[in-house]
Amino acid sequence: MHEWALAEGIVSTALKEAERGKFTEVTRINVKIGELQQIDGDLFVSLLKEILQVEDPKLKRAEVVFENQEAILKCRVCGHEWLFSESKKGLSDEDAELIHFVPEIAHVYIRCPACKSPDFEVTKGRGVWLESIEGE
Amino acid sequence: MDPRLTIIERRLKDIKRIIAVSGGKGGVGKSLTASVMALIFSRLGYKTGLLDLDFGGPSIHTVLGLKGALPREEKGIIPPDAHGIKFMSIIHYAGDNPSPIRGIDISNAMIELLAITRWGRLDFLIIDMPPGIGDSTLDVIRLLKRAEFLIITTESRVTLDVVNKLLNLLKELKAPIIGVIENMKLTRSSFLSKEIGALDVPFLGEIDFDSGLEDAIGNVDHILGSYSKDPIC
Ligand SMILES: Nc1ncnc2c1ncn2[C@@H]1O[C@H](COP(=O)(O)OP(=O)(O)OP(=O)(O)O)[C@@H](O)[C@H]1O
Ligand SMILES: [Mg+2]
Ligand SMILES: [Zn+2]
């Protein structure tokens, strides 16, 4: 379960944000999950809740809300834009899992559908992101 | 907010020293030196990690003759053991395929590896840097503030010119510099040691050009046999 490492990152960043904003209690943590990293939202939230219980009292009661973000790829060579979900259909489970560990590995296994170039940008939806925290 | 940046420090907190083997120029022996250092430290009983940050041309696995060692998943990624060294590389994910990544993607891949890899307690983490003063050098300076730079060069003035620029950059950014090693020495000239001395950077020693080294690539006992004749070890 390597997602745990990223969940720890969310929690430590939320804590840092809470300290910066001088919050005494965090009520809500808003997370975005980029599709390219292929992380299951419900699973990720349950890991986050587990970590929130032990990290800092300020965070204990925080509600976690996640939003999935579609991954969009854009070719640097021909300008073509496409969805990761289209490319994913052509990937084996093994290759998709490698992208799950390190999303940049997409450049190893995915090509631009228009010109076959590996030189593309991930313009949206790369991975997990702490959108904001709420509290008082 | 990028959740990975705040966790990197925690991932590295049980590592005593981080050494980035760098050199500006390509092909001067950075990967060879990084591998040999890691092997020697590990055989001396130090807990050692080795991180190949040369995503474009990863070489450590070839030097050490590794095949098929894979990381484990456990609240992150546990690097596989390679001859007693904890070894992390893009090849665990890209295999033998090229990884055509650049710019922000290089940064992102490096940040991802640093955020998810659980090295545990280490005496040394050795980092094999790619050639050039680019994304990876700037990211190591930015994200691994404790990293100490070990610079490899050859005696060519062409290499020295680039090394000079790298040293100036490291000094300007206040990155710790361990010193400079002259590799693949073919002459008895002391030109380089004098030049480096004049820059106020420690000159650590010389490694002769070893014509038998190529035959030892991929076999760690042969590599160590080959290197142990050198005073630097
Ligand atoms: N002292 C030496 N004697 C003989 N050959 C050497 C010596 N040091 C390194 N080499 C050889 O030189 C070549 C380049 O070495 P290496 O790959 O370590 O360089 P590098 O600086 O990491 O290159 P790159 O910039 O491409 O990453 C290799 O074939 C290596 O075996
Ligand atoms: Mg190299
Ligand atoms: Zn294209």
Short mmCIF file of C-alpha atoms and ligand atoms in Angstrom, two decimals:
data_model
loop_
_atom_site.label_atom_id
_atom_site.label_comp_id
_atom_site.label_asym_id
_atom_site.label_seq_id
_atom_site.Cartn_x
_atom_site.Cartn_y
_atom_site.Cartn_z
CA MET A 1 0.00 0.00 0.00
CA HIS A 2 2.32 2.78 -1.15
CA GLU A 3 -0.55 5.35 -1.02
CA TRP A 4 0.13 5.58 2.70
CA ALA A 5 3.28 7.59 1.97
CA LEU A 6 1.31 10.15 -0.03
CA ALA A 7 -1.44 10.29 2.59
CA GLU A 8 1.23 11.12 5.17
CA GLY A 9 2.30 13.94 2.86
CA ILE A 10 -1.24 15.33 2.76
CA VAL A 11 -1.52 15.22 6.55
CA SER A 12 1.86 16.83 7.21
CA THR A 13 1.11 19.55 4.65
CA ALA A 14 -2.32 20.14 6.23
CA LEU A 15 -0.66 20.46 9.62
CA LYS A 16 1.86 22.95 8.28
CA GLU A 17 -0.96 24.94 6.70
CA ALA A 18 -2.91 24.87 9.98
CA GLU A 19 0.10 26.17 11.86
CA ARG A 20 0.66 28.87 9.28
CA GLY A 21 -2.99 29.94 9.50
CA LYS A 22 -2.86 29.72 13.33
CA PHE A 23 -5.82 27.31 13.38
CA THR A 24 -6.64 25.61 16.69
CA GLU A 25 -8.82 23.05 14.95
CA VAL A 26 -9.04 21.85 11.36
CA THR A 27 -12.59 20.94 10.37
CA ARG A 28 -12.16 19.97 6.74
CA ILE A 29 -9.40 18.85 4.39
CA ASN A 30 -10.08 19.14 0.66
CA VAL A 31 -8.05 16.79 -1.50
CA LYS A 32 -7.83 16.46 -5.27
CA ILE A 33 -6.89 13.14 -6.83
CA GLY A 34 -5.49 13.33 -10.33
CA GLU A 35 -6.55 10.41 -12.47
CA LEU A 36 -3.08 9.66 -13.84
CA GLN A 37 -1.92 8.33 -10.46
CA GLN A 38 -4.90 5.93 -10.33
CA ILE A 39 -5.54 6.17 -6.61
CA ASP A 40 -8.83 4.95 -5.22
CA GLY A 41 -10.48 7.94 -3.49
CA ASP A 42 -12.33 6.01 -0.78
CA LEU A 43 -9.28 3.99 0.09
CA PHE A 44 -7.15 7.14 0.21
CA VAL A 45 -9.63 8.86 2.53
CA SER A 46 -9.62 5.88 4.88
CA LEU A 47 -5.81 5.99 5.03
CA LEU A 48 -5.96 9.74 5.66
CA LYS A 49 -8.42 9.25 8.53
CA GLU A 50 -6.17 6.65 10.12
CA ILE A 51 -3.17 8.99 9.96
CA LEU A 52 -5.18 12.02 11.15
CA GLN A 53 -5.98 10.17 14.37
CA VAL A 54 -2.35 9.91 15.38
CA GLU A 55 -0.71 12.96 13.83
CA ASP A 56 -1.86 16.01 15.83
CA PRO A 57 -4.88 16.82 18.06
CA LYS A 58 -5.71 19.81 15.82
CA LEU A 59 -6.47 17.44 12.96
CA LYS A 60 -8.31 14.67 14.80
CA ARG A 61 -11.84 15.72 13.94
CA ALA A 62 -11.20 16.94 10.38
CA GLU A 63 -13.55 15.72 7.70
CA VAL A 64 -11.84 14.65 4.48
CA VAL A 65 -13.42 15.44 1.13
CA PHE A 66 -11.94 14.37 -2.18
CA GLU A 67 -12.58 15.26 -5.76
CA ASN A 68 -11.37 13.19 -8.72
CA GLN A 69 -9.68 15.16 -11.45
CA GLU A 70 -9.61 13.91 -15.01
CA ALA A 71 -6.08 13.65 -16.47
CA ILE A 72 -5.47 15.59 -19.68
CA LEU A 73 -2.35 15.09 -21.80
CA LYS A 74 -1.06 17.51 -24.44
CA CYS A 75 1.54 16.69 -27.06
CA ARG A 76 4.49 19.09 -27.19
CA VAL A 77 5.24 18.10 -30.77
CA CYS A 78 1.89 18.31 -32.58
CA GLY A 79 -0.29 20.03 -29.99
CA HIS A 80 -2.86 17.22 -29.83
CA GLU A 81 -4.79 17.03 -26.56
CA TRP A 82 -6.30 13.84 -25.20
CA LEU A 83 -7.53 12.10 -22.09
CA PHE A 84 -5.46 9.64 -20.10
CA SER A 85 -8.54 7.46 -19.94
CA GLU A 86 -8.27 6.94 -23.73
CA SER A 87 -4.64 5.82 -23.43
CA LYS A 88 -5.38 3.66 -20.42
CA LYS A 89 -7.51 1.32 -22.51
CA GLY A 90 -4.37 0.29 -24.40
CA LEU A 91 -2.22 -0.24 -21.29
CA SER A 92 -1.63 -3.59 -19.64
CA ASP A 93 -2.45 -3.78 -15.92
CA GLU A 94 1.27 -4.04 -15.16
CA ASP A 95 2.16 -0.87 -17.10
CA ALA A 96 -0.78 1.01 -15.57
CA GLU A 97 0.50 0.01 -12.13
CA LEU A 98 3.96 1.38 -12.88
CA ILE A 99 2.35 4.73 -13.72
CA HIS A 100 0.47 4.50 -10.43
CA PHE A 101 3.81 4.42 -8.56
CA VAL A 102 5.52 7.19 -10.54
CA PRO A 103 3.12 9.07 -12.85
CA GLU A 104 5.97 10.32 -15.07
CA ILE A 105 6.39 6.72 -16.17
CA ALA A 106 3.44 7.59 -18.45
CA HIS A 107 6.13 8.85 -20.86
CA VAL A 108 7.55 5.34 -21.02
CA TYR A 109 4.31 3.55 -21.89
CA ILE A 110 2.04 6.16 -23.51
CA ARG A 111 2.43 7.85 -26.91
CA CYS A 112 0.56 10.75 -28.48
CA PRO A 113 -2.35 9.15 -30.38
CA ALA A 114 -1.87 11.62 -33.25
CA CYS A 115 1.90 11.62 -33.85
CA LYS A 116 3.22 8.80 -31.58
CA SER A 117 5.51 11.12 -29.64
CA PRO A 118 6.37 10.45 -25.95
CA ASP A 119 7.00 14.18 -25.53
CA PHE A 120 3.74 15.34 -23.95
CA GLU A 121 2.68 17.39 -20.96
CA VAL A 122 0.26 16.35 -18.26
CA THR A 123 -1.75 19.56 -18.18
CA LYS A 124 -4.22 18.37 -15.54
CA GLY A 125 -4.79 15.49 -13.16
CA ARG A 126 -1.28 14.23 -12.41
CA GLY A 127 -1.65 13.08 -8.82
CA VAL A 128 -2.75 13.82 -5.27
CA TRP A 129 -2.99 17.42 -4.20
CA LEU A 130 -3.98 19.26 -1.03
CA GLU A 131 -6.53 21.75 -2.32
CA SER A 132 -7.28 23.59 0.93
CA ILE A 133 -8.00 23.20 4.61
CA GLU A 134 -10.82 24.75 6.61
CA GLY A 135 -10.94 25.43 10.32
CA GLU A 136 -10.82 27.97 13.07
CA MET B 1 -0.32 22.45 -2.23
CA ASP B 2 1.99 19.64 -3.20
CA PRO B 3 1.69 17.09 -0.38
CA ARG B 4 5.04 15.51 -1.24
CA LEU B 5 7.31 18.41 -0.39
CA THR B 6 6.68 18.41 3.36
CA ILE B 7 7.19 14.68 3.70
CA ILE B 8 10.60 14.45 2.00
CA GLU B 9 12.42 15.74 5.06
CA ARG B 10 10.77 13.10 7.22
CA ARG B 11 11.73 10.35 4.77
CA LEU B 12 15.39 11.39 5.06
CA LYS B 13 15.56 12.17 8.74
CA ASP B 14 17.26 8.90 9.76
CA ILE B 15 20.02 9.30 7.18
CA LYS B 16 23.29 10.57 8.61
CA ARG B 17 24.95 11.81 5.43
CA ILE B 18 23.71 12.42 1.90
CA ILE B 19 26.40 12.55 -0.79
CA ALA B 20 25.57 13.68 -4.32
CA VAL B 21 28.17 12.44 -6.81
CA SER B 22 28.19 15.09 -9.48
CA GLY B 23 30.54 16.59 -12.03
CA GLY B 24 28.92 18.77 -14.62
CA LYS B 25 30.48 16.88 -17.51
CA GLY B 26 29.22 13.58 -18.83
CA GLY B 27 31.18 10.35 -18.85
CA VAL B 28 33.76 11.30 -16.21
CA GLY B 29 32.98 8.36 -13.92
CA LYS B 30 30.22 9.63 -11.62
CA SER B 31 28.22 6.41 -11.73
CA LEU B 32 31.29 4.24 -11.31
CA THR B 33 32.45 6.27 -8.32
CA ALA B 34 28.99 6.37 -6.74
CA SER B 35 28.65 2.59 -7.10
CA VAL B 36 32.12 1.83 -5.77
CA MET B 37 31.68 4.19 -2.83
CA ALA B 38 28.39 2.58 -1.92
CA LEU B 39 29.93 -0.91 -2.16
CA ILE B 40 32.90 0.04 -0.02
CA PHE B 41 30.78 1.77 2.63
CA SER B 42 28.48 -1.20 2.78
CA ARG B 43 31.37 -3.67 3.11
CA LEU B 44 32.83 -1.53 5.88
CA GLY B 45 29.59 -2.13 7.75
CA TYR B 46 27.85 1.18 7.12
CA LYS B 47 24.16 1.11 6.25
CA THR B 48 24.13 2.48 2.73
CA GLY B 49 21.55 3.59 0.20
CA LEU B 50 22.15 4.35 -3.46
CA LEU B 51 19.80 6.50 -5.52
CA ASP B 52 20.22 6.73 -9.28
CA LEU B 53 18.87 10.15 -10.27
CA ASP B 54 20.04 9.90 -13.87
CA PHE B 55 16.61 9.21 -15.33
CA GLY B 56 17.81 9.73 -18.89
CA GLY B 57 20.75 7.34 -18.61
CA PRO B 58 20.51 5.22 -15.46
CA SER B 59 23.72 3.19 -15.10
CA ILE B 60 24.05 1.91 -11.54
CA HIS B 61 22.18 -1.33 -12.24
CA THR B 62 24.58 -2.10 -15.10
CA VAL B 63 27.69 -1.32 -13.06
CA LEU B 64 26.46 -3.48 -10.18
CA GLY B 65 25.09 -6.21 -12.44
CA LEU B 66 21.55 -6.10 -11.08
CA LYS B 67 18.58 -7.74 -12.65
CA GLY B 68 15.02 -8.07 -11.50
CA ALA B 69 15.40 -6.73 -7.96
CA LEU B 70 12.11 -4.99 -7.20
CA PRO B 71 10.97 -2.64 -4.46
CA ARG B 72 8.39 -3.73 -1.91
CA GLU B 73 5.25 -1.80 -1.00
CA GLU B 74 4.90 -1.09 2.69
CA LYS B 75 3.43 2.26 3.72
CA GLY B 76 5.49 3.55 0.82
CA ILE B 77 8.27 1.89 -1.15
CA ILE B 78 11.07 -0.16 0.39
CA PRO B 79 14.10 -0.22 -1.92
CA PRO B 80 15.39 -3.68 -2.87
CA ASP B 81 18.72 -4.91 -1.57
CA ALA B 82 21.64 -4.89 -4.01
CA HIS B 83 24.84 -6.41 -2.59
CA GLY B 84 23.86 -5.08 0.86
CA ILE B 85 22.93 -1.63 -0.50
CA LYS B 86 19.38 -0.22 -0.60
CA PHE B 87 19.01 0.64 -4.25
CA MET B 88 16.48 2.97 -5.84
CA SER B 89 16.27 3.78 -9.54
CA ILE B 90 13.81 4.70 -12.25
CA ILE B 91 14.59 1.31 -13.79
CA HIS B 92 12.39 -0.33 -11.15
CA TYR B 93 9.50 1.29 -13.05
CA ALA B 94 10.76 1.88 -16.58
CA GLY B 95 12.61 -1.41 -16.94
CA ASP B 96 14.88 -1.46 -19.97
CA ASN B 97 12.74 1.12 -21.77
CA PRO B 98 13.93 4.68 -22.30
CA SER B 99 12.26 7.29 -20.05
CA PRO B 100 11.87 10.34 -22.28
CA ILE B 101 11.09 12.88 -19.57
CA ARG B 102 12.21 16.47 -19.20
CA GLY B 103 11.84 19.68 -17.22
CA ILE B 104 9.01 19.63 -14.74
CA ASP B 105 8.55 15.88 -15.25
CA ILE B 106 12.12 15.20 -14.13
CA SER B 107 11.43 17.24 -10.99
CA ASN B 108 8.15 15.48 -10.42
CA ALA B 109 9.62 12.00 -10.80
CA MET B 110 12.43 12.85 -8.40
CA ILE B 111 10.06 14.39 -5.85
CA GLU B 112 7.80 11.34 -6.13
CA LEU B 113 10.68 8.91 -5.48
CA LEU B 114 11.90 10.97 -2.53
CA ALA B 115 8.39 11.19 -1.08
CA ILE B 116 7.50 7.50 -1.31
CA THR B 117 10.85 5.79 -0.64
CA ARG B 118 11.37 4.63 2.93
CA TRP B 119 15.11 4.30 3.36
CA GLY B 120 14.95 3.76 7.10
CA ARG B 121 18.12 4.24 9.09
CA LEU B 122 21.18 4.86 6.90
CA ASP B 123 24.72 6.03 7.53
CA PHE B 124 25.09 7.13 3.91
CA LEU B 125 22.79 7.85 1.01
CA ILE B 126 24.81 8.13 -2.18
CA ILE B 127 23.15 9.86 -5.12
CA ASP B 128 24.34 9.30 -8.68
CA MET B 129 23.65 12.58 -10.46
CA PRO B 130 23.05 13.03 -14.18
CA PRO B 131 25.55 15.13 -16.15
CA GLY B 132 24.92 18.85 -16.45
CA ILE B 133 23.83 21.62 -14.15
CA GLY B 134 20.16 21.15 -14.77
CA ASP B 135 16.89 20.18 -13.17
CA SER B 136 18.31 17.47 -10.94
CA THR B 137 21.18 19.54 -9.55
CA LEU B 138 18.85 22.43 -8.75
CA ASP B 139 16.31 20.08 -7.20
CA VAL B 140 18.89 18.35 -5.02
CA ILE B 141 20.05 21.76 -3.79
CA ARG B 142 16.45 22.87 -3.24
CA LEU B 143 15.02 19.74 -1.66
CA LEU B 144 17.97 17.97 -0.04
CA LYS B 145 19.61 20.84 1.80
CA ARG B 146 21.92 18.43 3.64
CA ALA B 147 23.30 16.88 0.45
CA GLU B 148 27.07 17.26 0.16
CA PHE B 149 28.51 17.38 -3.34
CA LEU B 150 31.39 15.16 -4.37
CA ILE B 151 32.71 16.31 -7.72
CA ILE B 152 34.28 13.96 -10.25
CA THR B 153 36.40 15.31 -13.06
CA THR B 154 39.06 14.30 -15.55
CA GLU B 155 42.19 16.29 -16.19
CA SER B 156 40.96 17.75 -19.46
CA ARG B 157 40.62 21.51 -19.52
CA VAL B 158 37.30 21.02 -21.28
CA THR B 159 35.98 19.18 -18.21
CA LEU B 160 37.61 21.58 -15.79
CA ASP B 161 35.83 24.51 -17.37
CA VAL B 162 32.45 22.90 -16.66
CA VAL B 163 33.52 21.80 -13.17
CA ASN B 164 34.45 25.40 -12.47
CA LYS B 165 30.95 26.54 -13.31
CA LEU B 166 29.40 23.83 -11.16
CA LEU B 167 31.63 24.74 -8.21
CA ASN B 168 30.75 28.41 -8.59
CA LEU B 169 27.07 27.61 -8.61
CA LEU B 170 27.35 25.34 -5.56
CA LYS B 171 29.29 28.01 -3.69
CA GLU B 172 26.81 30.72 -4.63
CA LEU B 173 23.91 28.56 -3.43
CA LYS B 174 25.87 27.58 -0.29
CA ALA B 175 25.59 23.86 -1.05
CA PRO B 176 28.19 21.84 0.90
CA ILE B 177 31.12 20.63 -1.24
CA ILE B 178 33.16 17.65 -0.05
CA GLY B 179 35.81 18.07 -2.71
CA VAL B 180 37.01 17.02 -6.13
CA ILE B 181 38.32 13.65 -7.32
CA GLU B 182 40.31 13.40 -10.52
CA ASN B 183 39.33 10.23 -12.37
CA MET B 184 40.77 8.31 -15.33
CA LYS B 185 44.19 9.78 -14.84
CA LEU B 186 46.60 9.01 -17.67
CA THR B 187 49.51 11.32 -16.95
CA ARG B 188 51.53 12.40 -13.91
CA SER B 189 50.54 16.03 -14.38
CA SER B 190 49.50 17.95 -11.27
CA PHE B 191 47.74 20.57 -13.35
CA LEU B 192 44.29 19.73 -12.02
CA SER B 193 45.15 19.49 -8.33
CA LYS B 194 46.72 22.95 -8.54
CA GLU B 195 43.73 24.42 -10.36
CA ILE B 196 41.31 22.98 -7.82
CA GLY B 197 43.49 24.07 -4.91
CA ALA B 198 43.41 27.61 -6.27
CA LEU B 199 39.61 27.52 -6.13
CA ASP B 200 39.73 26.83 -2.42
CA VAL B 201 38.02 23.47 -2.79
CA PRO B 202 39.59 20.29 -1.30
CA PHE B 203 41.35 18.12 -3.89
CA LEU B 204 40.72 14.61 -2.61
CA GLY B 205 42.86 12.46 -4.86
CA GLU B 206 43.39 10.77 -8.18
CA ILE B 207 42.13 7.53 -9.70
CA ASP B 208 44.18 6.12 -12.55
CA PHE B 209 42.65 5.08 -15.82
CA ASP B 210 42.14 1.34 -15.40
CA SER B 211 42.19 -0.56 -18.67
CA GLY B 212 40.77 -3.69 -17.00
CA LEU B 213 37.74 -1.93 -15.56
CA GLU B 214 35.41 -2.59 -18.48
CA ASP B 215 35.79 -6.35 -17.99
CA ALA B 216 34.75 -5.96 -14.36
CA ILE B 217 31.50 -4.07 -15.06
CA GLY B 218 28.56 -6.02 -13.70
CA ASN B 219 30.69 -8.05 -11.25
CA VAL B 220 31.09 -6.29 -7.92
CA ASP B 221 33.93 -8.46 -6.63
CA HIS B 222 35.93 -7.75 -9.74
CA ILE B 223 35.16 -4.04 -9.52
CA LEU B 224 36.31 -3.87 -5.92
CA GLY B 225 39.41 -5.92 -6.77
CA SER B 226 40.14 -3.48 -9.53
CA TYR B 227 39.62 -0.38 -7.42
CA SER B 228 41.32 -1.58 -4.25
CA LYS B 229 44.70 -0.98 -5.88
CA ASP B 230 43.87 2.70 -5.77
CA PRO B 231 45.07 4.88 -2.89
CA ILE B 232 41.69 6.60 -2.60
CA CYS B 233 40.17 3.45 -1.13
N1 LIG C 1 39.13 5.03 -13.56
C1 LIG C 1 38.58 4.53 -14.69
N2 LIG C 1 39.32 3.79 -15.55
C2 LIG C 1 38.81 3.30 -16.68
N3 LIG C 1 37.53 3.46 -17.06
C3 LIG C 1 36.73 4.19 -16.26
C4 LIG C 1 37.21 4.76 -15.03
N4 LIG C 1 36.17 5.41 -14.44
C5 LIG C 1 35.11 5.26 -15.25
N5 LIG C 1 35.44 4.52 -16.34
C6 LIG C 1 34.56 4.14 -17.46
O1 LIG C 1 34.15 5.33 -18.11
C7 LIG C 1 32.82 5.22 -18.56
C8 LIG C 1 31.99 6.34 -17.99
O2 LIG C 1 31.87 6.14 -16.60
P1 LIG C 1 30.52 6.47 -15.83
O3 LIG C 1 29.36 5.89 -16.54
O4 LIG C 1 30.71 6.15 -14.40
O5 LIG C 1 30.53 8.05 -16.07
P2 LIG C 1 29.40 9.09 -15.69
O6 LIG C 1 30.10 10.33 -15.29
O7 LIG C 1 28.46 8.50 -14.72
O8 LIG C 1 28.68 9.28 -17.09
P3 LIG C 1 27.26 10.02 -17.38
O9 LIG C 1 27.59 11.48 -17.37
O10 LIG C 1 26.87 9.54 -18.72
O11 LIG C 1 26.35 9.63 -16.29
C9 LIG C 1 32.33 3.85 -18.16
O12 LIG C 1 32.47 2.99 -19.24
C10 LIG C 1 33.27 3.47 -17.03
O13 LIG C 1 33.43 2.08 -16.92
MG MG C 2 26.35 8.29 -14.86
ZN ZN C 3 1.62 14.50 -31.06
#
